[in-house]
Short mmCIF file of C-alpha atoms in Angstrom, two decimals:
data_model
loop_
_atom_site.label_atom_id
_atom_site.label_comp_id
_atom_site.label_asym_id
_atom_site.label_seq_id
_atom_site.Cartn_x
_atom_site.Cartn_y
_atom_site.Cartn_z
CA UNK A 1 137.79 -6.96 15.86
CA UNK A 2 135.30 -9.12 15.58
CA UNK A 3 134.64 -11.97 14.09
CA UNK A 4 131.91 -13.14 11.50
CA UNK A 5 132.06 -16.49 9.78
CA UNK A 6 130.29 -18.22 6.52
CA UNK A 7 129.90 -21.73 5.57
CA UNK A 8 130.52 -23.21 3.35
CA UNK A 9 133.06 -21.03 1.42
CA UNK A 10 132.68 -22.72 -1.44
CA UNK A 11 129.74 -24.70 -3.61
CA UNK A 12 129.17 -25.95 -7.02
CA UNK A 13 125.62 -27.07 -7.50
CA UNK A 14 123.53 -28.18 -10.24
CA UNK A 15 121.25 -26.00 -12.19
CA UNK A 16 117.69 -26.26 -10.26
CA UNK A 17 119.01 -27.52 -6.87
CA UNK A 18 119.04 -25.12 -4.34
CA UNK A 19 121.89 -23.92 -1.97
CA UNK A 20 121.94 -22.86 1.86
CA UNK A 21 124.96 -20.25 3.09
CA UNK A 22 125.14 -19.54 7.01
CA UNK A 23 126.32 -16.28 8.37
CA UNK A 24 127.68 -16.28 11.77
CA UNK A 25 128.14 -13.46 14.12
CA UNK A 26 131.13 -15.35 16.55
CA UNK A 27 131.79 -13.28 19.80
CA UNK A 28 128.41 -10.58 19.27
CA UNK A 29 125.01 -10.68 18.69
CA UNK A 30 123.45 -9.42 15.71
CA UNK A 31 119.89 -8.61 15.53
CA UNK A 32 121.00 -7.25 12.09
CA UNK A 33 122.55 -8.65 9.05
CA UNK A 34 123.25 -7.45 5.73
CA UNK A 35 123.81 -9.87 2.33
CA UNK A 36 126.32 -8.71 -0.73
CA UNK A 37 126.61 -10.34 -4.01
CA UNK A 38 129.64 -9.60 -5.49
CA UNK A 39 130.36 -10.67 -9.32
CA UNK A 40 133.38 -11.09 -10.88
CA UNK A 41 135.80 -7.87 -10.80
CA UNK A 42 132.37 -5.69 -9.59
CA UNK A 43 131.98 -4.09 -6.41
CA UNK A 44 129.21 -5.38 -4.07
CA UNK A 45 125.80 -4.91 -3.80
CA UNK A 46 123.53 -4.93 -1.33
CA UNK A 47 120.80 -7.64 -1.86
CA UNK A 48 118.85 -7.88 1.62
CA UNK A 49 118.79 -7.08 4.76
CA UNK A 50 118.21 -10.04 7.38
CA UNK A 51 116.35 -8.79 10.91
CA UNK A 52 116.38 -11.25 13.34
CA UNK A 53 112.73 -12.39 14.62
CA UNK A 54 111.39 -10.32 11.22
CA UNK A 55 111.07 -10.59 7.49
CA UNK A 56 114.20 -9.76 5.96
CA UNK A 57 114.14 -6.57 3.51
CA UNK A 58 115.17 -7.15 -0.28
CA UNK A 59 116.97 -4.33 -2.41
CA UNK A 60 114.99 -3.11 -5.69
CA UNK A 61 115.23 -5.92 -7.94
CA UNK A 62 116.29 -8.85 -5.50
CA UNK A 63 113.53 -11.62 -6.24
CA UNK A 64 112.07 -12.83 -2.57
CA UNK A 65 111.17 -15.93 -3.22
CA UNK A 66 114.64 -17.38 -4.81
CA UNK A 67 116.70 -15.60 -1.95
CA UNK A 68 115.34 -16.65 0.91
CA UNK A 69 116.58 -15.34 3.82
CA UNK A 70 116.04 -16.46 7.48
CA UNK A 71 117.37 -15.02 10.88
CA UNK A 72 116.73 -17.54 13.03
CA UNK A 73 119.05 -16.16 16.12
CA UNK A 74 121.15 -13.98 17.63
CA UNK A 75 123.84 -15.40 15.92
CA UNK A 76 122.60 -16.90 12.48
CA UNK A 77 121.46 -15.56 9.14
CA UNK A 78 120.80 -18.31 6.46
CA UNK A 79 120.20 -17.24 3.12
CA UNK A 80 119.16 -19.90 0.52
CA UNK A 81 119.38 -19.64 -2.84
CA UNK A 82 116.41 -21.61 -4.44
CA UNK A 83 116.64 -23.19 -8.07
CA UNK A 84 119.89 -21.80 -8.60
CA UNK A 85 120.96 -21.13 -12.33
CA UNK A 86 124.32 -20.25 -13.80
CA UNK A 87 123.37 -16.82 -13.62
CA UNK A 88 123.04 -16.80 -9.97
CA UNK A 89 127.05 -17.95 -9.90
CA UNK A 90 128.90 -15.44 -7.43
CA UNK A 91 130.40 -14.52 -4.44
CA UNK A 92 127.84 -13.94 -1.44
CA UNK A 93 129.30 -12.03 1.64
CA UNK A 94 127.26 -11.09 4.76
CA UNK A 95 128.05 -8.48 6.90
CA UNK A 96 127.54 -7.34 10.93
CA UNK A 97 127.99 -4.74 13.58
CA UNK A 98 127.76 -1.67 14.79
CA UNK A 99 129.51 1.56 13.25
CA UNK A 100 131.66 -0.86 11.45
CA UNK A 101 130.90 -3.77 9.81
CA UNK A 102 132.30 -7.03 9.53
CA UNK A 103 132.64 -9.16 6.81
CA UNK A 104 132.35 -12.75 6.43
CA UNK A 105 135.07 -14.38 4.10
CA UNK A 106 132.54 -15.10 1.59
CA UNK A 107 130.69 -17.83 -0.16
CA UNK A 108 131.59 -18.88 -3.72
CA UNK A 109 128.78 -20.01 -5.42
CA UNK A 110 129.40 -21.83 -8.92
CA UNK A 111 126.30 -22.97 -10.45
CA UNK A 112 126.48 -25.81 -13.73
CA UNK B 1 119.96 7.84 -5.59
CA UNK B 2 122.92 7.62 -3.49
CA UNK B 3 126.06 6.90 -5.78
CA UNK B 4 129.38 6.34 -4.69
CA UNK B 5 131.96 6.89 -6.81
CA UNK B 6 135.91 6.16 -6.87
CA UNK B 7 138.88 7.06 -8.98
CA UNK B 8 140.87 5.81 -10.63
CA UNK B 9 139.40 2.48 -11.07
CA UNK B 10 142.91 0.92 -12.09
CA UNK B 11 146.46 2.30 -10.95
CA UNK B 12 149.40 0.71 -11.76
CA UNK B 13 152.38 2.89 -9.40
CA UNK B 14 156.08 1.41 -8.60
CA UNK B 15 156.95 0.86 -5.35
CA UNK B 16 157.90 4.29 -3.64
CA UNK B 17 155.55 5.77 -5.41
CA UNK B 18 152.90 7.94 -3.78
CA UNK B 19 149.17 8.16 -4.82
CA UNK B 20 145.87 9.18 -3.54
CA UNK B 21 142.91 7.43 -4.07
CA UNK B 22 139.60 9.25 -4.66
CA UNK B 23 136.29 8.78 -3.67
CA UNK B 24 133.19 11.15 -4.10
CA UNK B 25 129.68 10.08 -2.84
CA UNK B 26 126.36 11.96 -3.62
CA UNK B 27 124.49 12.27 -0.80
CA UNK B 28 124.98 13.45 3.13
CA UNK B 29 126.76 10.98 4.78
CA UNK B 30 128.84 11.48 8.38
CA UNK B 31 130.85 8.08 7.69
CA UNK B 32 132.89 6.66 5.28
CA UNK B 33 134.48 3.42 4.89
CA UNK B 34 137.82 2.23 3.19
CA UNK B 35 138.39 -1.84 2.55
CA UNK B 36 140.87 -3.99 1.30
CA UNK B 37 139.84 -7.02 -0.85
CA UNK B 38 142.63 -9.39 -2.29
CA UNK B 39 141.74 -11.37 -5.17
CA UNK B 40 139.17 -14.36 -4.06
CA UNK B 41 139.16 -12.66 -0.03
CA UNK B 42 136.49 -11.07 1.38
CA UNK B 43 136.65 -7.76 2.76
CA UNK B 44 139.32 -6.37 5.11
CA UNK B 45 138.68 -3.21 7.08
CA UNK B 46 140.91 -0.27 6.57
CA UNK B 47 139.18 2.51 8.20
CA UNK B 48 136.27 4.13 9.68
CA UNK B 49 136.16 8.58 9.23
CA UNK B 50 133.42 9.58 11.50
CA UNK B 51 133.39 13.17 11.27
CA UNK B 52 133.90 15.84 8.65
CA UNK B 53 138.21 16.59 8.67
CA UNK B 54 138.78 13.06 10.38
CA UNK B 55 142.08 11.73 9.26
CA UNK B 56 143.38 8.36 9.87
CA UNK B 57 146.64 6.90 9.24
CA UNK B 58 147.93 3.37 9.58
CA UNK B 59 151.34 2.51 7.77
CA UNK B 60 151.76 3.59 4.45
CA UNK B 61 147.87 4.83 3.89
CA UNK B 62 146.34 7.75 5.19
CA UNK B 63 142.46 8.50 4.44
CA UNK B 64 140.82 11.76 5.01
CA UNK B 65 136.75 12.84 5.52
CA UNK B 66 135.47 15.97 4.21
CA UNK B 67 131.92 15.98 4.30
CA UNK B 68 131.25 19.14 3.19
CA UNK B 69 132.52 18.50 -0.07
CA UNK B 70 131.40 15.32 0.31
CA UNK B 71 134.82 13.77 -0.34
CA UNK B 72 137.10 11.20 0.96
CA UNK B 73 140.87 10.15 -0.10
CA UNK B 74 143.08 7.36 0.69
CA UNK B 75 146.79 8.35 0.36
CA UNK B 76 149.29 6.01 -0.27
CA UNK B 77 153.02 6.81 0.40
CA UNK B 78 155.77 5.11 -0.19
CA UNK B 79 154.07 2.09 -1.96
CA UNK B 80 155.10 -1.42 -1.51
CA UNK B 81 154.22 -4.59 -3.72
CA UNK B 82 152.20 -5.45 -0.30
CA UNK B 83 149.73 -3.16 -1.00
CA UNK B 84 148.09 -4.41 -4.24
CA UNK B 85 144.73 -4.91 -3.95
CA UNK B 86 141.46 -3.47 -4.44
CA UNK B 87 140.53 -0.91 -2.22
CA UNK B 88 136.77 0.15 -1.38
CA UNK B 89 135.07 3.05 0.03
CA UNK B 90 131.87 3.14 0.83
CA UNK B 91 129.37 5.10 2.77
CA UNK B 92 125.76 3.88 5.06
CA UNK B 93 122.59 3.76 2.69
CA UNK B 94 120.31 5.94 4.45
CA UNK B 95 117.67 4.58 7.23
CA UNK B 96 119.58 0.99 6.54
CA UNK B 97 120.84 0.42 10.04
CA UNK B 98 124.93 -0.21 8.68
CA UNK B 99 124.47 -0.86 5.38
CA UNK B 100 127.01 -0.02 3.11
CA UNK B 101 127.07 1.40 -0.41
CA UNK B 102 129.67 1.03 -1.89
CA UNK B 103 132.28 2.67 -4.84
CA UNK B 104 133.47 0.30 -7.84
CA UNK B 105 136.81 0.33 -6.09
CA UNK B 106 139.70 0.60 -7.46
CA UNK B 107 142.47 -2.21 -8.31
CA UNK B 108 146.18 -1.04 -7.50
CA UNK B 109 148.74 -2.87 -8.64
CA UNK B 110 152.31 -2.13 -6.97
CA UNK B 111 155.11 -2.41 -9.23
CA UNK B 112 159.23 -2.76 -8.90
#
């Protein structure tokens, strides 16, 4: 199947720094991307979807301005998570493809 | 609202066991989704239903599509300590492109 990779996979960052996870679609293009957040022992949620050469499009209650989301290519979704705080400590996982997506292996985020 | 919901959330079988996994979602849908997480892994995909009676079987799980009833189940025969996990369904959020809503998903653990 094919293949869609994340970097880092894990991060631990300060309160009020801010935090950069790429999504990469390997061996297809992906004009579309999708972004989970996934907290301990809960399923995921959708938070945003990234369109490449567009805005990206934020789920009801998904602030904007601290997930910022850029789809720079073909191949690349960055979301960044600005002034993190412990709350926003989780596990980020993108997703592309078409009729089935693929998942990346996920992004731990740990925030002191 | 489009809710997805699974049962049971937690099921605890011995190995040889068979069990089916439940998963009811509230809205029209054509596809449904199973996954595989393992603890601290991202998400593994188990199958795609496409159409209403679509059946799919790879080892010891089986899932099934009824659409009309707006039901799918993942049966599990013959269960192996291999197969503990949390397992997923989910089905497309309307006029999303692919993305996925999904169930709470439900955590099996595969006894002796």
């Amino acid at each position: 199947g094919a293949v869609v990779s994340q970097h880092p996979s894990r991060v631990i960052c300060k309160s009020g720094t801010s935090v950069k996870i790429e999504c990469r679609s390997l061996d297809f293009q992906a004009t579309t991307m999708f972004w989970y957040r996934q907290f301990p022992k809960q399923s995921l949620m959708l938070m945003a979807t990234s369109n490449e050469g567009s805005k990206a499009t934020y789920e009801q209650g998904v602030e904007k301005d601290k997930f910022l989301i850029n789809h720079a290519s073909l191949t690349l979704s960055t979301l960044t998570v600005t002034s993190a705080h412990p709350e926003d400590s989780s596990f980020y996982i993108c997703s592309a493809g078409v009729d089935t997506q693929y998942f990346g292996p996920g992004t731990r985020l740990t925030v002191l | 609202e489009l809710k997805v919901e699974q049962n049971p959330l937690f099921l605890s079988m011995q190995e040889g066991k068979n069990y089916t996994i439940y998963c009811n979602y509230s809205t029209t849908s054509d596809r449904l989704y199973w996954y595989r997480q393992d603890p601290g892994k991202s998400l593994e995909s188990l199958f795609v239903l496409l159409s209403n009676g679509a059946v799919k079987q790879e080892g010891r799980l089986m899932a099934s599509l009824d659409t009309k009833a707006r039901l799918s189940t993942l049966h599990i025969t013959a269960a192996v300590h291999d197969l503990s996990a949390t397992y997923f369904c989910a089905v497309d959020v309307p006029n999303s492109g692919y993305a996925l809503n999904f169930g709470k998903g439900t955590s099996l653990l595969v006894t002796p």
